[in-house]
PDB file of C-alpha atoms in Angstrom:
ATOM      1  CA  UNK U   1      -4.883 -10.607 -11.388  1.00  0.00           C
ATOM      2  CA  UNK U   2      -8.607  -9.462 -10.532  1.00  0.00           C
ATOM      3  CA  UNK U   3      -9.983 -11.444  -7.158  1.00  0.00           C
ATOM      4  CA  UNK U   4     -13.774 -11.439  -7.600  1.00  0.00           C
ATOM      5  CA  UNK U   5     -15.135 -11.725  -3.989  1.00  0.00           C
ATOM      6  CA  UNK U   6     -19.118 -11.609  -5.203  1.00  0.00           C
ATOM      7  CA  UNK U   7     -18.650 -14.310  -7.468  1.00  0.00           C
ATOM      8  CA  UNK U   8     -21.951 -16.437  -6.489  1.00  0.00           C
ATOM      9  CA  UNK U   9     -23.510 -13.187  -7.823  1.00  0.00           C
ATOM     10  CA  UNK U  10     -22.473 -13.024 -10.795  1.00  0.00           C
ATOM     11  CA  UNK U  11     -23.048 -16.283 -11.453  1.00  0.00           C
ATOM     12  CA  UNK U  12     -26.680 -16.436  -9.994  1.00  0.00           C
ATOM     13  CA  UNK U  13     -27.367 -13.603 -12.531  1.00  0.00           C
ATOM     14  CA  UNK U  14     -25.455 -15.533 -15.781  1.00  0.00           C
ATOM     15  CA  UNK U  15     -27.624 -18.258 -14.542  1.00  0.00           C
ATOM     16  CA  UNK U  16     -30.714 -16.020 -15.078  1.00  0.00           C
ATOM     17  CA  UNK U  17     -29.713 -14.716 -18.458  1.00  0.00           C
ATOM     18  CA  UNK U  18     -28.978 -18.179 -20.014  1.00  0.00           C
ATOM     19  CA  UNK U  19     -32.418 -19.742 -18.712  1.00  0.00           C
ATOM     20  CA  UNK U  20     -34.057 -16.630 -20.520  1.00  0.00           C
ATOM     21  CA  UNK U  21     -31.562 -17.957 -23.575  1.00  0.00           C
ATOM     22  CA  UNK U  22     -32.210 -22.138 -23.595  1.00  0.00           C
ATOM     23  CA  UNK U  23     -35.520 -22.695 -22.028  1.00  0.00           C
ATOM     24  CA  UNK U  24     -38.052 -21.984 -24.786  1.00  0.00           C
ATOM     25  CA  UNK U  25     -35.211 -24.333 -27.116  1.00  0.00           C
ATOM     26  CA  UNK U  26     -35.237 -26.772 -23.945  1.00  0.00           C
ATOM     27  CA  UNK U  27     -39.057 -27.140 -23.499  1.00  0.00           C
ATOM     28  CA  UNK U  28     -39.504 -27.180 -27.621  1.00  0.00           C
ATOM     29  CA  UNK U  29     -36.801 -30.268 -27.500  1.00  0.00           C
ATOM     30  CA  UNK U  30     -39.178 -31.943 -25.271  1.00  0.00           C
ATOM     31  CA  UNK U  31     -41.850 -31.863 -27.304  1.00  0.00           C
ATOM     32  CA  UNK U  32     -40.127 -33.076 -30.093  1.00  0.00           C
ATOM     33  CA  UNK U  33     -40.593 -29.881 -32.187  1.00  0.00           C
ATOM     34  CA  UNK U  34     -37.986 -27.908 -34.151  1.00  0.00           C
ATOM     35  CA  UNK U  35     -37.576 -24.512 -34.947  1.00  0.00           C
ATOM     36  CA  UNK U  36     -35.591 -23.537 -38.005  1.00  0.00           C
ATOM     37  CA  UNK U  37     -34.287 -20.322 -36.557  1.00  0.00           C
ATOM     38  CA  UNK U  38     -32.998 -21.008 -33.428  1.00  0.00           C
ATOM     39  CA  UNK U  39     -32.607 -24.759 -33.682  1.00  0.00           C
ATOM     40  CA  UNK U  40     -29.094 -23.805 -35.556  1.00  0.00           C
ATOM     41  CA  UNK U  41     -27.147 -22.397 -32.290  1.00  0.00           C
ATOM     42  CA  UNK U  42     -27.809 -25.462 -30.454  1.00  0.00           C
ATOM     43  CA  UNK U  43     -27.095 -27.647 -33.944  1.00  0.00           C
ATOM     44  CA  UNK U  44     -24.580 -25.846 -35.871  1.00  0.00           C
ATOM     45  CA  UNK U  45     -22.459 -24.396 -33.336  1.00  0.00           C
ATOM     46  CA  UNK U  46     -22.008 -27.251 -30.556  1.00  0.00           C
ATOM     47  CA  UNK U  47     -21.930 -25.365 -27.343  1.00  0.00           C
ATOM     48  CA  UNK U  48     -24.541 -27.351 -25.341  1.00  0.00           C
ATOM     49  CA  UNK U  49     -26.960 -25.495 -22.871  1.00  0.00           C
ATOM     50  CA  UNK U  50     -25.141 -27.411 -19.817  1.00  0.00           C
ATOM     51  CA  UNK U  51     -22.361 -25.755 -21.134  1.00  0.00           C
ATOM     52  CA  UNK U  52     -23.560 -22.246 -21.291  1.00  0.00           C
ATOM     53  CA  UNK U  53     -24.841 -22.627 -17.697  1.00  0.00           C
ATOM     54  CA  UNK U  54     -21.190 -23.140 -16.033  1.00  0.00           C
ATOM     55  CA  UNK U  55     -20.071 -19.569 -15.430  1.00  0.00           C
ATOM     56  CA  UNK U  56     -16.369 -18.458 -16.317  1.00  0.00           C
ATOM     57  CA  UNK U  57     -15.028 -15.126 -14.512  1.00  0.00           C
ATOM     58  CA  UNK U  58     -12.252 -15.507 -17.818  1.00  0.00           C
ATOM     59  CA  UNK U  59      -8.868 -15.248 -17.669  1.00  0.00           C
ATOM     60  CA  UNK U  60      -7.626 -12.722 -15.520  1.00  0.00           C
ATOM     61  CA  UNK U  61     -10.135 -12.322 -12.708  1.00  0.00           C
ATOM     62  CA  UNK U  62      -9.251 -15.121 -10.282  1.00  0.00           C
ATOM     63  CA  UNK U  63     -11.683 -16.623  -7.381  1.00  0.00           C
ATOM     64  CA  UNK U  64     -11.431 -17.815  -3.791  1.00  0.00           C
ATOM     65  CA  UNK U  65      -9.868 -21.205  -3.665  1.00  0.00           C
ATOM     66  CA  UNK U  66     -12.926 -22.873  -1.816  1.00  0.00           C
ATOM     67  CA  UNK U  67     -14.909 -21.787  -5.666  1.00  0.00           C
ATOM     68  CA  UNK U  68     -16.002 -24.999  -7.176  1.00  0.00           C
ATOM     69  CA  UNK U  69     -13.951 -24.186 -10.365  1.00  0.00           C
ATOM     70  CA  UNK U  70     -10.618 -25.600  -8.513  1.00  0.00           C
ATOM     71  CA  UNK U  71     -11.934 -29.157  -9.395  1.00  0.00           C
ATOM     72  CA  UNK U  72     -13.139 -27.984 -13.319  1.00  0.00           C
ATOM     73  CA  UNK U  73     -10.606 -28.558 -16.277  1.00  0.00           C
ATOM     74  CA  UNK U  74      -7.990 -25.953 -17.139  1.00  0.00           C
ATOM     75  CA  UNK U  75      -8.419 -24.069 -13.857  1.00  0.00           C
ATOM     76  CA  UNK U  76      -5.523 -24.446 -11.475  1.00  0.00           C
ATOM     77  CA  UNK U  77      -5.332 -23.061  -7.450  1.00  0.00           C
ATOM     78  CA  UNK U  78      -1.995 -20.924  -6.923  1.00  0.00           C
ATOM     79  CA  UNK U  79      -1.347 -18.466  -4.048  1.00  0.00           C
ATOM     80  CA  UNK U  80      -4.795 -18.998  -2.638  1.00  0.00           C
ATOM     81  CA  UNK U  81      -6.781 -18.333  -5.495  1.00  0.00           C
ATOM     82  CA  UNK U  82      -8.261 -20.293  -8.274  1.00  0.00           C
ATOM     83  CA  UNK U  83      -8.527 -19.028 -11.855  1.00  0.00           C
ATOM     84  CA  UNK U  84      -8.196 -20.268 -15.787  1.00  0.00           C
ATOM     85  CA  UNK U  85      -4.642 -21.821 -16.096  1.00  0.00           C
ATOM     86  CA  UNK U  86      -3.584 -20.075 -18.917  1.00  0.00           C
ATOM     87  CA  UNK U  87      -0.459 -21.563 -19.582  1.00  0.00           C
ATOM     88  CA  UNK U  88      -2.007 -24.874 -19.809  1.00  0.00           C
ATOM     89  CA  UNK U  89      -4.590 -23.249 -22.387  1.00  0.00           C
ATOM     90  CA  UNK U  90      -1.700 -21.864 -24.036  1.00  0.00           C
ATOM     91  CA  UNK U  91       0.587 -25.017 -24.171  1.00  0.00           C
ATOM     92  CA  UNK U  92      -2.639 -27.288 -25.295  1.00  0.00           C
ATOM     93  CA  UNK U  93      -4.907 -24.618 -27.728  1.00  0.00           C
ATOM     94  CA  UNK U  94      -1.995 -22.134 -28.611  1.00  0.00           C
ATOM     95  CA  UNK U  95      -2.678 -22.772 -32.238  1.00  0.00           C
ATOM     96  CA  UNK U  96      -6.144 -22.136 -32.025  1.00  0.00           C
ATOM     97  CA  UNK U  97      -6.028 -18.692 -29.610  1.00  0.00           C
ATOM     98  CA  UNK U  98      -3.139 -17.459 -32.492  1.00  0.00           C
ATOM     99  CA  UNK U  99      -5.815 -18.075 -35.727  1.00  0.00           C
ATOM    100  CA  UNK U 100      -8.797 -16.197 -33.556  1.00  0.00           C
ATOM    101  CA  UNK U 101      -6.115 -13.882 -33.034  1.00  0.00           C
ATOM    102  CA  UNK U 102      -5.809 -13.170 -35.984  1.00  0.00           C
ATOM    103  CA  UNK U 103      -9.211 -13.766 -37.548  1.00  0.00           C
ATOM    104  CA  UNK U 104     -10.309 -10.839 -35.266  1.00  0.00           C
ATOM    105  CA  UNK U 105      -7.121  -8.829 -35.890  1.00  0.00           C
ATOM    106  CA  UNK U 106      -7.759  -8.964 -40.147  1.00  0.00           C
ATOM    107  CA  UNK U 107     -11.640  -8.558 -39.945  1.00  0.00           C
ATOM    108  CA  UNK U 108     -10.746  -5.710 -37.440  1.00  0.00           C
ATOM    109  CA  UNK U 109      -8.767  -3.947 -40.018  1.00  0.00           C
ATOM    110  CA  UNK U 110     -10.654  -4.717 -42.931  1.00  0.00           C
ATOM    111  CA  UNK U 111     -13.600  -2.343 -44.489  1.00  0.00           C
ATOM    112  CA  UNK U 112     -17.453  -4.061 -44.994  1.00  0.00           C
ATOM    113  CA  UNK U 113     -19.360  -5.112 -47.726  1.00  0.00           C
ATOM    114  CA  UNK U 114     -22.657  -4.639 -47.458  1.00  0.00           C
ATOM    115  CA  UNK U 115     -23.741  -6.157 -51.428  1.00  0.00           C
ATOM    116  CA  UNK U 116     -24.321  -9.286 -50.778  1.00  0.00           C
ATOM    117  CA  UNK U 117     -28.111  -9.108 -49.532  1.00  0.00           C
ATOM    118  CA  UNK U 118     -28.398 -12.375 -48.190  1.00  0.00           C
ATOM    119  CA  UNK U 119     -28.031 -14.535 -51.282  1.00  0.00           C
ATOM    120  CA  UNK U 120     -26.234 -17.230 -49.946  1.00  0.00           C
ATOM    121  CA  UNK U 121     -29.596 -18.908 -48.376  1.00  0.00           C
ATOM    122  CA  UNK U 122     -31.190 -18.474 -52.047  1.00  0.00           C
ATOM    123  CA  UNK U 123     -27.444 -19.995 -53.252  1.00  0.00           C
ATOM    124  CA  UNK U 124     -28.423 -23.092 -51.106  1.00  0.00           C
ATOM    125  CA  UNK U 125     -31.938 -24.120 -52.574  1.00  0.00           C
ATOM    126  CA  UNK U 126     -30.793 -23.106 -56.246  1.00  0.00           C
ATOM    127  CA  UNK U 127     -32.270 -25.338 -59.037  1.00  0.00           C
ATOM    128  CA  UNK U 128     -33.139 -27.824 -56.600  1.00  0.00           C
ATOM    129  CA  UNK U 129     -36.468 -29.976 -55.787  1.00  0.00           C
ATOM    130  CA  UNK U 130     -38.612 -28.624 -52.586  1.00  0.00           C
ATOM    131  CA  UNK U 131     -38.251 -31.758 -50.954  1.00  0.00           C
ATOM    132  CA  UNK U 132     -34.148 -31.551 -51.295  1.00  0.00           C
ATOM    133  CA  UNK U 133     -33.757 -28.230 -49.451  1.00  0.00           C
ATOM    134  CA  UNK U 134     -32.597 -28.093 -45.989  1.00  0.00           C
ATOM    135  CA  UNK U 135     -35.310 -26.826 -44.225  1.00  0.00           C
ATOM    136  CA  UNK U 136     -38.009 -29.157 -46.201  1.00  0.00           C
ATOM    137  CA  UNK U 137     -40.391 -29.207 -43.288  1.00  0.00           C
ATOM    138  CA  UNK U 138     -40.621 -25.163 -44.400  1.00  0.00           C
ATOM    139  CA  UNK U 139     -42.317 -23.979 -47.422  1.00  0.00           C
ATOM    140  CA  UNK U 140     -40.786 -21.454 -49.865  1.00  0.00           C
ATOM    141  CA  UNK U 141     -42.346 -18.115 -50.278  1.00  0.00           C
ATOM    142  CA  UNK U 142     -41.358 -17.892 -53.683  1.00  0.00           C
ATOM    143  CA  UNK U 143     -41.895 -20.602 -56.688  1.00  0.00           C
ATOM    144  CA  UNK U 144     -38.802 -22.356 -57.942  1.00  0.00           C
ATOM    145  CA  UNK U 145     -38.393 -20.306 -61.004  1.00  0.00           C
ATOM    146  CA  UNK U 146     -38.387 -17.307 -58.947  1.00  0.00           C
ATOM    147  CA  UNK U 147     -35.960 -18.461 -56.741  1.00  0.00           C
ATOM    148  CA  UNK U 148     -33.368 -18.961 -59.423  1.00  0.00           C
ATOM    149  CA  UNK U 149     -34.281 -15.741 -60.977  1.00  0.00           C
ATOM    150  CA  UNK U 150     -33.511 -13.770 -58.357  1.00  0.00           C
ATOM    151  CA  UNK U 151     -29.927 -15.534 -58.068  1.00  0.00           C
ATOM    152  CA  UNK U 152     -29.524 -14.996 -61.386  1.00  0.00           C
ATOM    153  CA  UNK U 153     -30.634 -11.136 -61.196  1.00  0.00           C
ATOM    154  CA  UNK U 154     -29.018  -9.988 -57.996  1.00  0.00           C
ATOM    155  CA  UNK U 155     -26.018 -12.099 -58.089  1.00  0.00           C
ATOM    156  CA  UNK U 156     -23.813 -14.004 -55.271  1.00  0.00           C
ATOM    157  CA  UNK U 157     -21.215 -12.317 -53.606  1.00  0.00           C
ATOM    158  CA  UNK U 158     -20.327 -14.290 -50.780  1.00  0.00           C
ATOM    159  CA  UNK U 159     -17.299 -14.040 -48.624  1.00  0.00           C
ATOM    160  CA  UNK U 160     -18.003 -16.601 -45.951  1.00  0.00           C
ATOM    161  CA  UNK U 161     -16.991 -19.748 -46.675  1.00  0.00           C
ATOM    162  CA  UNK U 162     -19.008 -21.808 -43.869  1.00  0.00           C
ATOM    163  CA  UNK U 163     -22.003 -20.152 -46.310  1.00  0.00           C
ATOM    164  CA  UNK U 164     -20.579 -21.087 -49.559  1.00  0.00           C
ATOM    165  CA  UNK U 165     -19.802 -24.587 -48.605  1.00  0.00           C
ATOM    166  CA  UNK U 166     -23.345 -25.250 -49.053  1.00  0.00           C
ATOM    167  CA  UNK U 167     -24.486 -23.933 -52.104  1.00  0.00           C
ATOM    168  CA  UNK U 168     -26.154 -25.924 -54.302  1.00  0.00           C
ATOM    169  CA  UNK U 169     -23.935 -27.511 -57.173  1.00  0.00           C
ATOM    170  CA  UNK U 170     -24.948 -24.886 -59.767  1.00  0.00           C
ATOM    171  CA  UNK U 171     -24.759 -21.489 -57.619  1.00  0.00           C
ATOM    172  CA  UNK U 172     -21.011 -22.619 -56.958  1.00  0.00           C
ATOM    173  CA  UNK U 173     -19.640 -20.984 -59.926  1.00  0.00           C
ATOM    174  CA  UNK U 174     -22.456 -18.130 -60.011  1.00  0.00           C
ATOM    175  CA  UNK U 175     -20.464 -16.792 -56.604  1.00  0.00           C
ATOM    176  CA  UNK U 176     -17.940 -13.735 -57.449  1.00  0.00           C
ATOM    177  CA  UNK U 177     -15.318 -14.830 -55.733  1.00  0.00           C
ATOM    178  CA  UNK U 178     -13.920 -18.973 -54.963  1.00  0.00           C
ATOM    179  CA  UNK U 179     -13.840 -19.639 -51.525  1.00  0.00           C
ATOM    180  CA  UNK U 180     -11.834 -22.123 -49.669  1.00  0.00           C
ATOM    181  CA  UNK U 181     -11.155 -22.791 -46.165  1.00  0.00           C
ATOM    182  CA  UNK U 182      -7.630 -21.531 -46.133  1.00  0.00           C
ATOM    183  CA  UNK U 183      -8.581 -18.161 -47.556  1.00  0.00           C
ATOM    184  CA  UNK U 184     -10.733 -17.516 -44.925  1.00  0.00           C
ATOM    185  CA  UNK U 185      -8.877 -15.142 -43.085  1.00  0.00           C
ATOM    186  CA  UNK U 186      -8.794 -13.398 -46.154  1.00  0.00           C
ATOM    187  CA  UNK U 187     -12.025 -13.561 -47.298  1.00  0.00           C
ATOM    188  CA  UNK U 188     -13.745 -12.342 -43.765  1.00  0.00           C
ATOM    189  CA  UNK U 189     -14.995  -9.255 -43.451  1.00  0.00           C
ATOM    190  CA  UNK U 190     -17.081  -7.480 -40.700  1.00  0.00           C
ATOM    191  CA  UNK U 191     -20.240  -6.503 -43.025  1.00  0.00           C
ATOM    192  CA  UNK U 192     -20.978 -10.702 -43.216  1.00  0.00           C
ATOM    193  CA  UNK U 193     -23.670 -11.715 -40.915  1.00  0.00           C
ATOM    194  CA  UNK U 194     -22.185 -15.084 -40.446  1.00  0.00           C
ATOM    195  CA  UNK U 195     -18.831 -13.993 -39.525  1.00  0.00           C
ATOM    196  CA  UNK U 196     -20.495 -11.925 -36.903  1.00  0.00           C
ATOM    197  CA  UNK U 197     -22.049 -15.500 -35.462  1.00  0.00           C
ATOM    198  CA  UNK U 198     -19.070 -17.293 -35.636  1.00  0.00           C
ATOM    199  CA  UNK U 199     -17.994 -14.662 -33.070  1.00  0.00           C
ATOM    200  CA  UNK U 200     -19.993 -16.900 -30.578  1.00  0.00           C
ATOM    201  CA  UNK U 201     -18.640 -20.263 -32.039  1.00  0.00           C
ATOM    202  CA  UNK U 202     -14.908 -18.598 -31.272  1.00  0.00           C
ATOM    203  CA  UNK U 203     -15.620 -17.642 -27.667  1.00  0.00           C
ATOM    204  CA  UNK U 204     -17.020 -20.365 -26.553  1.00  0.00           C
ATOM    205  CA  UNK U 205     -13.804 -22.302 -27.917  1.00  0.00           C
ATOM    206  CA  UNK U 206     -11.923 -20.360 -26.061  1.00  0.00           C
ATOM    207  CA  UNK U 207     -13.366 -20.912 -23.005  1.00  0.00           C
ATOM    208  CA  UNK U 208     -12.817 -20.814 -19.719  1.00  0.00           C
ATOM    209  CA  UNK U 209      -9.950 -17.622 -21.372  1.00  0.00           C
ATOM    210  CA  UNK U 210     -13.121 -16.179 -22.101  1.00  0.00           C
ATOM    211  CA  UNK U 211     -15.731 -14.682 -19.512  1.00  0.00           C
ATOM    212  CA  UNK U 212     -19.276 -16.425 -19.770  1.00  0.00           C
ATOM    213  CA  UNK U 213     -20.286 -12.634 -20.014  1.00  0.00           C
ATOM    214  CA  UNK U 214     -18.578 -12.534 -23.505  1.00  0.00           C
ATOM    215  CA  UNK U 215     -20.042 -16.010 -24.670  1.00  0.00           C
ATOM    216  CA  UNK U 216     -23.602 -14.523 -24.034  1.00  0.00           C
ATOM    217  CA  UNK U 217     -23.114 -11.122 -25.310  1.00  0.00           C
ATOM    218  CA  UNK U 218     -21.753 -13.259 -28.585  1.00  0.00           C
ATOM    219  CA  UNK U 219     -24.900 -15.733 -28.167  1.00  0.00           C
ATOM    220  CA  UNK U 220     -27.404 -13.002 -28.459  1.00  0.00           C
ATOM    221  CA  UNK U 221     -25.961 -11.602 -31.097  1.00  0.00           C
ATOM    222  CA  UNK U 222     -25.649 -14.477 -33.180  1.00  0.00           C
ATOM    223  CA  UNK U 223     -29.139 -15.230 -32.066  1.00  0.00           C
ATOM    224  CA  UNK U 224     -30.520 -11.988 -33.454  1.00  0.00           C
ATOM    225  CA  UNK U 225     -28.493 -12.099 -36.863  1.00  0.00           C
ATOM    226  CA  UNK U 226     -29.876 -15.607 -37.408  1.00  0.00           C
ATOM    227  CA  UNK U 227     -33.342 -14.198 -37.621  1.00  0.00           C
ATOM    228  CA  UNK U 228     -32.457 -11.512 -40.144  1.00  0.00           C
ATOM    229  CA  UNK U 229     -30.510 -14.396 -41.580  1.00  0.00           C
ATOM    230  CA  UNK U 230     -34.133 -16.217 -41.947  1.00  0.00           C
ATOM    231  CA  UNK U 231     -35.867 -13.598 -42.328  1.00  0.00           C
ATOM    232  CA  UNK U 232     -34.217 -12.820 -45.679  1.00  0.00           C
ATOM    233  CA  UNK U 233     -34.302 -16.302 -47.288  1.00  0.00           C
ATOM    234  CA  UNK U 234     -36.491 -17.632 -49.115  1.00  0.00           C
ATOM    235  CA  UNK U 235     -38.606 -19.814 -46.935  1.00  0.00           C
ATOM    236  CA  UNK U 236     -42.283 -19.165 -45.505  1.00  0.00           C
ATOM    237  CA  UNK U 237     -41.637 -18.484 -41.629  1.00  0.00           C
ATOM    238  CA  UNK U 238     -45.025 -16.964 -41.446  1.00  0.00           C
ATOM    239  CA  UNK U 239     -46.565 -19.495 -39.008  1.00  0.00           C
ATOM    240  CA  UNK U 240     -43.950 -18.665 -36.720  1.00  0.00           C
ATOM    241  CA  UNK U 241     -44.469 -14.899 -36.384  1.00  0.00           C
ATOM    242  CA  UNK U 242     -41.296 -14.424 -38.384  1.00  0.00           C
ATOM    243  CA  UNK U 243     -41.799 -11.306 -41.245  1.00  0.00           C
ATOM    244  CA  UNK U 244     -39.674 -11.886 -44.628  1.00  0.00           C
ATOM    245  CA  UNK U 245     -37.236  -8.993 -45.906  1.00  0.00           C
ATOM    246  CA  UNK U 246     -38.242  -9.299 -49.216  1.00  0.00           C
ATOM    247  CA  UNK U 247     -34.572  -8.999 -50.553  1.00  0.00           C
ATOM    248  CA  UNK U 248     -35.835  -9.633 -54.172  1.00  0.00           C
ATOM    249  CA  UNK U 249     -36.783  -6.064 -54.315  1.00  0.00           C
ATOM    250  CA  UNK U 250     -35.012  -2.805 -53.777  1.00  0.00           C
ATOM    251  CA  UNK U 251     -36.676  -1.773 -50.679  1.00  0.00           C
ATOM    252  CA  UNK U 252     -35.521  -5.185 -49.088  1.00  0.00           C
ATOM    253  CA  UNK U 253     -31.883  -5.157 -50.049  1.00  0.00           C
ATOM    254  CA  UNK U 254     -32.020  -1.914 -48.656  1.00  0.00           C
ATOM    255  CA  UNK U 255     -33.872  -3.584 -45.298  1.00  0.00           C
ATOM    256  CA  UNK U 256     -31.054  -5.958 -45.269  1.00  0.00           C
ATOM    257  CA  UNK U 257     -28.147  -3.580 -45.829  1.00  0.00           C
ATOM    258  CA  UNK U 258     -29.520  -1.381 -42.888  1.00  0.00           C
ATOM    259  CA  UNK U 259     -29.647  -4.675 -40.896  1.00  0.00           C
ATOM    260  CA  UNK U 260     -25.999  -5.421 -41.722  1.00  0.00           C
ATOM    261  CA  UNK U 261     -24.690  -1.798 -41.006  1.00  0.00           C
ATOM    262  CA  UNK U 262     -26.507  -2.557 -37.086  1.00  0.00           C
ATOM    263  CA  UNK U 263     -25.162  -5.713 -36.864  1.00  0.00           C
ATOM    264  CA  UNK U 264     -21.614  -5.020 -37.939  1.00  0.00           C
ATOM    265  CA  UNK U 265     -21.035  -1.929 -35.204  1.00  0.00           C
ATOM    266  CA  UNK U 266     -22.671  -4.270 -32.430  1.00  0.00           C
ATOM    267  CA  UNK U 267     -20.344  -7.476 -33.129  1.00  0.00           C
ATOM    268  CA  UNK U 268     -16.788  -4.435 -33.224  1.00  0.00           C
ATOM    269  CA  UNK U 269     -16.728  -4.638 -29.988  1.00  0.00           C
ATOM    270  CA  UNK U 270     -17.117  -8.325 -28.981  1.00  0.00           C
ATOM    271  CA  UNK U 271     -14.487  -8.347 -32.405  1.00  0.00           C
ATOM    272  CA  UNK U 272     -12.285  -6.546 -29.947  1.00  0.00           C
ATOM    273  CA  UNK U 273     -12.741  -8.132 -26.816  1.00  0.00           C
ATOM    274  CA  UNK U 274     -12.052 -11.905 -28.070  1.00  0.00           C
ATOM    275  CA  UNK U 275      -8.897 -10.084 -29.828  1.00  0.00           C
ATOM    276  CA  UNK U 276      -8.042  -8.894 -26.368  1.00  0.00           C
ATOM    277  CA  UNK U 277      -7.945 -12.250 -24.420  1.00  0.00           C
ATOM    278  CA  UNK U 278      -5.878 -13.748 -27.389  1.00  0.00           C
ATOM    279  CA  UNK U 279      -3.579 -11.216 -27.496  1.00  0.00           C
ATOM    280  CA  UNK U 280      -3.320 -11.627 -23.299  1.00  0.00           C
ATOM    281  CA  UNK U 281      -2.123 -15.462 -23.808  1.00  0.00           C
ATOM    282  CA  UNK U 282       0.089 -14.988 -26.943  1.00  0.00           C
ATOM    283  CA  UNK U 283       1.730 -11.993 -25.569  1.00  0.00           C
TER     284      UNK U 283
END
């Protein structure tokens, strides 16, 4: 066990690098405006900005006893030192650090796919009505018909099931593969741009096991892939500064594929570091 003296350091500069994270989300909240990019890692995943503020060393490094995390949940004070009980973690959440374990253990071992090109946001506003789709406040670049034509012509080859849950009634079948939940851990693989998001949703369950400097490193990366993710569907973000990868061409997919090679080698090592602190608890 790690005893991290300059503590109030470390957390005055986590403190600076979530504000940079949550304030422009923050201050849009308070105007009542949304933002269909970055609105979904404060919607979808349910970590709350309060949250994100309270620093974790993670499990492992302890802290002086007089630390103010002797009085928060799952910490306990032994041998003059506070730090993240872990047997308590273990005893309450030991079936959820053993399926992250092994989520991250199979998509560790498993080869990408990179032929997908970002269908599954076309999947979700297939054959229906503008005013139906999910982000109806956004326009589509693309009519309708073209929409559906591109599903048709490119295909869907999802292999996220968080994704595939909501496609539209008709893409359903069009996907190559059926996905349920309990295949997931077969189904995940590293080249998906949601599992690399999820990677945030699964440290910050895991907290306070994990280090706050984990959670962000998996925040920022899910922030950045959600972009691409938008960037590549087939909404009009063009009033907010935000490009399209045209994936209904050649020169797109490619775009995309490229974007999915980057993304995959940056989200290997958080892979391996949330592996790590499960593998620390189960033993």
């Amino acid at each position: 066990m790690i005893v991290e003296r300059d503590w109030e350091r470390l957390q005055e500069r986590h403190a600076g690098r979530v504000e940079a994270l949550v304030a422009p989300h923050e201050l849009r909240r308070s105007r009542g405006q949304s933002h269909p990019v970055e609105d979904f890692l404060f919607t979808y995943y349910v970590y709350r900005p309060n949250q994100l503020r309270r620093w974790h060393p993670g499990a492992g490094t302890a802290l002086p006893a007089d630390a103010p995390h002797r009085d928060w949940q799952h910490y306990v004070v032994r041998d003059g030192v506070v730090a993240a009980d872990v047997a308590e973690v273990r005893e309450r959440r030991g079936p959820l650090v053993e399926a992250v374990r092994r989520l991250m253990r199979g998509t560790l071992d498993r080869p990408a796919r990179h032929g997908c090109f970002g269908m599954h946001e076309w999947a979700m506003v297939y054959r229906l009505e503008p005013d139906a789709v999910r982000h109806a406040a956004w326009p589509l670049r693309l009519p309708a018909r073209d929409i559906a034509g591109t599903v048709e012509d490119v295909g869907l080859r999802c292999t996220h099931f968080d994704a595939y849950r909501f496609f539209t009634a008709p893409a359903v079948p069009r996907n190559a593969t059926v996905l349920r939940r309990e295949g997931q851990l077969a189904d995940e693989q590293p080249g998906c741009l949601h599992a690399g998001m999820d990677l945030y949703k699964w440290a910050y369950k895991l907290t306070p096991l994990t280090s706050s400097s984990l959670v962000l490193d998996a925040f920022e990366l899910a922030r950045d892939i959600r972009y691409v993710d938008m960037q590549a569907s087939p909404y009009d973000l063009g009033d907010l500064g935000i490009a399209p990868i045209p994936v209904e061409r050649p020169e797109g997919r490619a775009q995309y594929v490229a974007a999915q090679r980057a993304f995959a080698e940056r989200a290997r090592p958080i892979r391996q570091r949330l592996l790590e602190v499960c593998e620390n608890v189960t033993g």
